[in-house]
XYZ file of C-alpha atoms in Angstrom:
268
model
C 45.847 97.933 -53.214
C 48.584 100.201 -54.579
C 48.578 100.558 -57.976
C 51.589 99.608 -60.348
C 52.369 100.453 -63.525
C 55.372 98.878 -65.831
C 57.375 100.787 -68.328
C 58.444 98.994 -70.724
C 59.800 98.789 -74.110
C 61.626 101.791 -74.693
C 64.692 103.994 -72.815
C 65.298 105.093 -69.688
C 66.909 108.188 -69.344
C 69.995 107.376 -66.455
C 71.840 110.598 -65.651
C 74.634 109.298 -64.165
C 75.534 106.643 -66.936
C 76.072 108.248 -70.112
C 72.379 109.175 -71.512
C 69.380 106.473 -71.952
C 69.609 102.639 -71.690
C 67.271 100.113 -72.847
C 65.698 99.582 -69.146
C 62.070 98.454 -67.830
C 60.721 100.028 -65.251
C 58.143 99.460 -62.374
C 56.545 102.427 -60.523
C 54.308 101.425 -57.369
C 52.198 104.089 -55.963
C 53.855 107.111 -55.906
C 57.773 105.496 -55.540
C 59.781 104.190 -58.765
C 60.059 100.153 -57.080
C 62.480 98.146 -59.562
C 64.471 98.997 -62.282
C 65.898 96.199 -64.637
C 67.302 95.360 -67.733
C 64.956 94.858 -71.012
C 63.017 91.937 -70.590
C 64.085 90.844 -67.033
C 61.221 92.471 -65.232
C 59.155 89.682 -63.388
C 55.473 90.943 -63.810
C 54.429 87.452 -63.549
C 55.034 87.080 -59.819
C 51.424 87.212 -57.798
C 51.817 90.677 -56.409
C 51.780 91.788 -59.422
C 48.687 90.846 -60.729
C 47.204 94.128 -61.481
C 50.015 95.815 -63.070
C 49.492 98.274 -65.781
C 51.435 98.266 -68.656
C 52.411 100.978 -70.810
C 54.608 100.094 -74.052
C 56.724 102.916 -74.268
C 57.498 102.131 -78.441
C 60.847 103.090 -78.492
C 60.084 106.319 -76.479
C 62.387 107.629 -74.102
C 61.224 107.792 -70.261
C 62.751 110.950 -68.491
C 62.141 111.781 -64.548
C 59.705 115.093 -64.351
C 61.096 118.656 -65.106
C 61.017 120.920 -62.114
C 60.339 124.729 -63.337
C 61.432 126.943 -59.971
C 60.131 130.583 -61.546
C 56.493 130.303 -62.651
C 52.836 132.121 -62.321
C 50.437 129.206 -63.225
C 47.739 130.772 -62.018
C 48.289 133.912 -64.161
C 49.036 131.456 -67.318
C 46.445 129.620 -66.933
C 43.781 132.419 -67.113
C 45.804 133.673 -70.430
C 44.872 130.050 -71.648
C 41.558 130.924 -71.243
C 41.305 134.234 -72.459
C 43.245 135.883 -74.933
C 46.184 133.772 -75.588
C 48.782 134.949 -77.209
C 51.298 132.576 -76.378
C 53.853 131.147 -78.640
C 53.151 134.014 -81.851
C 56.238 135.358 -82.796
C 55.578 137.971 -85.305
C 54.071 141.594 -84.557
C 50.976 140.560 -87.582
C 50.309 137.066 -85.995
C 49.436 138.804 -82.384
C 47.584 141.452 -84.415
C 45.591 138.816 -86.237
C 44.594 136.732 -82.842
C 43.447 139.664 -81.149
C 41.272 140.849 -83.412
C 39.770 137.383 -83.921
C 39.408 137.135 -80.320
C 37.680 140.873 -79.736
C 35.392 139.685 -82.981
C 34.855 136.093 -81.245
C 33.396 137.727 -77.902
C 31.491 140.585 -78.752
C 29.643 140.852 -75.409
C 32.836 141.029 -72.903
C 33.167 144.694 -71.242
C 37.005 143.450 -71.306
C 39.178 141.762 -73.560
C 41.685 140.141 -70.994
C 44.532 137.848 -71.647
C 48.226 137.973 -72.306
C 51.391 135.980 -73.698
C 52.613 138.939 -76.520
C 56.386 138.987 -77.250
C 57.656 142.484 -76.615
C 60.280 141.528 -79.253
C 57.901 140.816 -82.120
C 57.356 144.839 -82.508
C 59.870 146.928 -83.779
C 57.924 150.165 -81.136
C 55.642 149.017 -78.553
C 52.302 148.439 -79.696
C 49.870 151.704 -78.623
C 46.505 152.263 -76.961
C 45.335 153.407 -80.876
C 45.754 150.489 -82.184
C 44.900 148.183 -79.478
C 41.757 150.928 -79.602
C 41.244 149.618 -83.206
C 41.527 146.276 -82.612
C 38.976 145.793 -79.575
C 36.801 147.990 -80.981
C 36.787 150.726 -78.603
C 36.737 148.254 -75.325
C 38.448 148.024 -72.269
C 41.300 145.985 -72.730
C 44.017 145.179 -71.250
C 47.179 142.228 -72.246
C 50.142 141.153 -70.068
C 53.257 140.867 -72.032
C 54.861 137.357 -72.004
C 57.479 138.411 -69.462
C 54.166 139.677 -66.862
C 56.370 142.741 -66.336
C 54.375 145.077 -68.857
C 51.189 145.374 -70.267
C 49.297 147.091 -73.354
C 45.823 148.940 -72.353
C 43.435 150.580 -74.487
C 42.480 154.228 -74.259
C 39.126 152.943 -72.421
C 40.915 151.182 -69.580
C 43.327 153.988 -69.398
C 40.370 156.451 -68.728
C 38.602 153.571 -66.499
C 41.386 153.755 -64.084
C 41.837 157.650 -64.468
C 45.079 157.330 -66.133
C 46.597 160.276 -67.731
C 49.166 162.925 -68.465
C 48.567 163.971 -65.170
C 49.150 160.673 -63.229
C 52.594 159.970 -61.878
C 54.727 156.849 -62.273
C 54.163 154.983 -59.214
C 57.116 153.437 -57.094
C 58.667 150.267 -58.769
C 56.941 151.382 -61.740
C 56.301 153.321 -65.320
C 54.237 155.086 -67.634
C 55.104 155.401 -71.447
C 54.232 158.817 -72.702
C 54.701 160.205 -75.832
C 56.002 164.062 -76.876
C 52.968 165.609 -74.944
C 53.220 163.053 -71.691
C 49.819 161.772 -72.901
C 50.218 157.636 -72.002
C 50.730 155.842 -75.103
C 49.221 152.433 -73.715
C 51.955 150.803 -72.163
C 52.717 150.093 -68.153
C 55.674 148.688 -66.309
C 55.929 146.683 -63.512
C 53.947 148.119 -60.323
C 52.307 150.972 -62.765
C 49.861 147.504 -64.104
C 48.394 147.613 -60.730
C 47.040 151.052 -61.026
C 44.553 148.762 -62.985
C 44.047 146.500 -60.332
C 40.866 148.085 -59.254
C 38.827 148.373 -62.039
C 39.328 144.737 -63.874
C 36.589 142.271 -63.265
C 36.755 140.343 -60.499
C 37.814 136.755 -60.890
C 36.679 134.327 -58.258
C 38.229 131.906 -56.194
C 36.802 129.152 -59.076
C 38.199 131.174 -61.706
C 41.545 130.952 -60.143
C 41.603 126.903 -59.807
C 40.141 126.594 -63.243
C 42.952 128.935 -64.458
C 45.231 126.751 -62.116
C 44.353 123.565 -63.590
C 44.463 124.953 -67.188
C 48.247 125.542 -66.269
C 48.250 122.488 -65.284
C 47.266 120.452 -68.304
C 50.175 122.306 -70.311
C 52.483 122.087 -67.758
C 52.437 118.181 -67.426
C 51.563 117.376 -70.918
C 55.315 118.933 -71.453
C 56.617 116.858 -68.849
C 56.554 119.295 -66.085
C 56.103 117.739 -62.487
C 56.823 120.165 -59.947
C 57.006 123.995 -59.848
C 57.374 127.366 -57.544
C 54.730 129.529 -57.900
C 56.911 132.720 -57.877
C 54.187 135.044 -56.141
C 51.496 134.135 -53.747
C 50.249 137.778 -52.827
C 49.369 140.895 -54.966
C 52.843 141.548 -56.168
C 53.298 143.264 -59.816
C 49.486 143.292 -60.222
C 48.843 139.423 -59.784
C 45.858 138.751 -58.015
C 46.581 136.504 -55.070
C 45.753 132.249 -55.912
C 46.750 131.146 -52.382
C 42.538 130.574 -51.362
C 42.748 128.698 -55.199
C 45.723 126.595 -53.978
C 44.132 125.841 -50.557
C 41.171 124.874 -52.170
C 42.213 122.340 -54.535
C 44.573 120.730 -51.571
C 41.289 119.509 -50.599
C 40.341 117.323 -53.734
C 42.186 115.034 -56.166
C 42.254 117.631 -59.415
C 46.142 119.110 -58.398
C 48.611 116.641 -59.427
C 51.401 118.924 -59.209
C 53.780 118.996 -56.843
C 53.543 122.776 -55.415
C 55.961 125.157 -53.676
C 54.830 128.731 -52.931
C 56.945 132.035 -52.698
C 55.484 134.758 -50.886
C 55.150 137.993 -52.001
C 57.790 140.557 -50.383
C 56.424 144.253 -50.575
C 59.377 146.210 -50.825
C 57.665 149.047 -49.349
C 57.235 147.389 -45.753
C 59.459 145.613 -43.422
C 59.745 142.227 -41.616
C 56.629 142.774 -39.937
C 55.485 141.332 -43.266
């Protein structure tokens, strides 16, 4: 039996007639099957038997937001490491990392991501990221995934110097002597690639569904993962994706874009 579910009580938000209306609404399976005035949906009629109904209290019922440019996948594993989402001053992010480096004393890495470039007046530096891990390897994405801070210990994991050059599509910050001062751009974060712990094809769907959970409970329905591939230093979730295609845990509705390496051709 298809299941139902009534939505009533509240506002509907109608796009093409002026903002929200005081409308009921009755979803069946996965399509939206009647949509009435307040009180004038018939959930009395034998079909409809099993209906669920959810009392909306005034709320205001809005179709799912679509989100066309997102890394869920690489989001989702910030949720469960070192998140530093949403902190918008340079002490707050400060603060949390140290709390998390004190949290998890045993990790050979303190992973994670989510820092607002803005919130620093310079861009943070290997010292003090140094001070704050205490001496680890550790490495966080920026909120825009298109730089990230490294300590002094991942720098010399990955054999990163004044001696190593900027990659293609990518950069180094040095300071007065070219020493790296703990920051890299764009395809320079995968010279790190290599040397971070491996995550699993579970740790990807976990980190997957993680997105997940924060995605919907904000309303958000259906997204474009905006790399499937090893672009910018993102380790590839397409297995993940597969994966949980086979079970009932992904209730988003998923489009893919595939990586393009701009350093080969169609063949590609």
């Amino acid at each position: 039996m298809v299941q139902q579910t009534a939505f009533i009580g509240g506002r509907v938000w109608t796009a093409g007639f002026g903002g929200s209306r005081e409308l009921e609404v009755l979803v069946s399976g996965d399509r939206i099957a009647e949509v009435t005035r307040r009180g004038e949906l018939d959930l009395d009629r034998p079909d409809r038997s099993g209906v669920e109904i959810v009392d909306l209290q005034g709320a205001l019922l809005l179709p799912g937001f679509q989100d066309a440019h997102i890394h869920p996948g690489i989001g989702g594993n910030d949720l469960r490491q070192c998140n530093l989402l949403g902190l918008e001053t340079a002490e707050e992010i400060v603060t949390a990392v140290s709390a998390y480096s004190a949290e998890h004393p045993k990790l050979e890495w303190v992973l994670g991501g989510g820092w607002l470039q803005r919130a620093f007046d310079t861009p943070p530096t290997r010292a003090l990221l140094d001070r704050l891990g205490g001496g680890r390897k550790a490495m966080l994405h920026a909120h825009s995934r298109h730089s990230a801070w490294v300590s002094s210990a991942a720098l010399a994991a990955a054999g990163i110097d004044e001696h190593t050059p900027d990659p293609p599509h990518g950069s180094i910050d040095r300071d007065a002597d070219g020493r790296p001062t703990g920051m890299l751009h764009e395809q320079a974060m995968s010279l790190m690639n290599p040397f971070l712990p491996e995550r699993d094809k579970l740790s990807r769907e976990q980190s997957i569904l993680a997105a997940q959970g924060e995605l919907v409970r904000l309303g958000v329905t259906s997204i474009q993962d905006a790399i499937v591939g090893t672009g910018l230093g993102m380790q590839d979730h397409h297995d993940a994706y597969m994966s949980l295609l086979g079970g009932d845990d992904l209730k988003l509705r998923v489009t893919t874009a595939l990586w393009w390496d701009p350093d080969r051709g169609v063949e590609q």
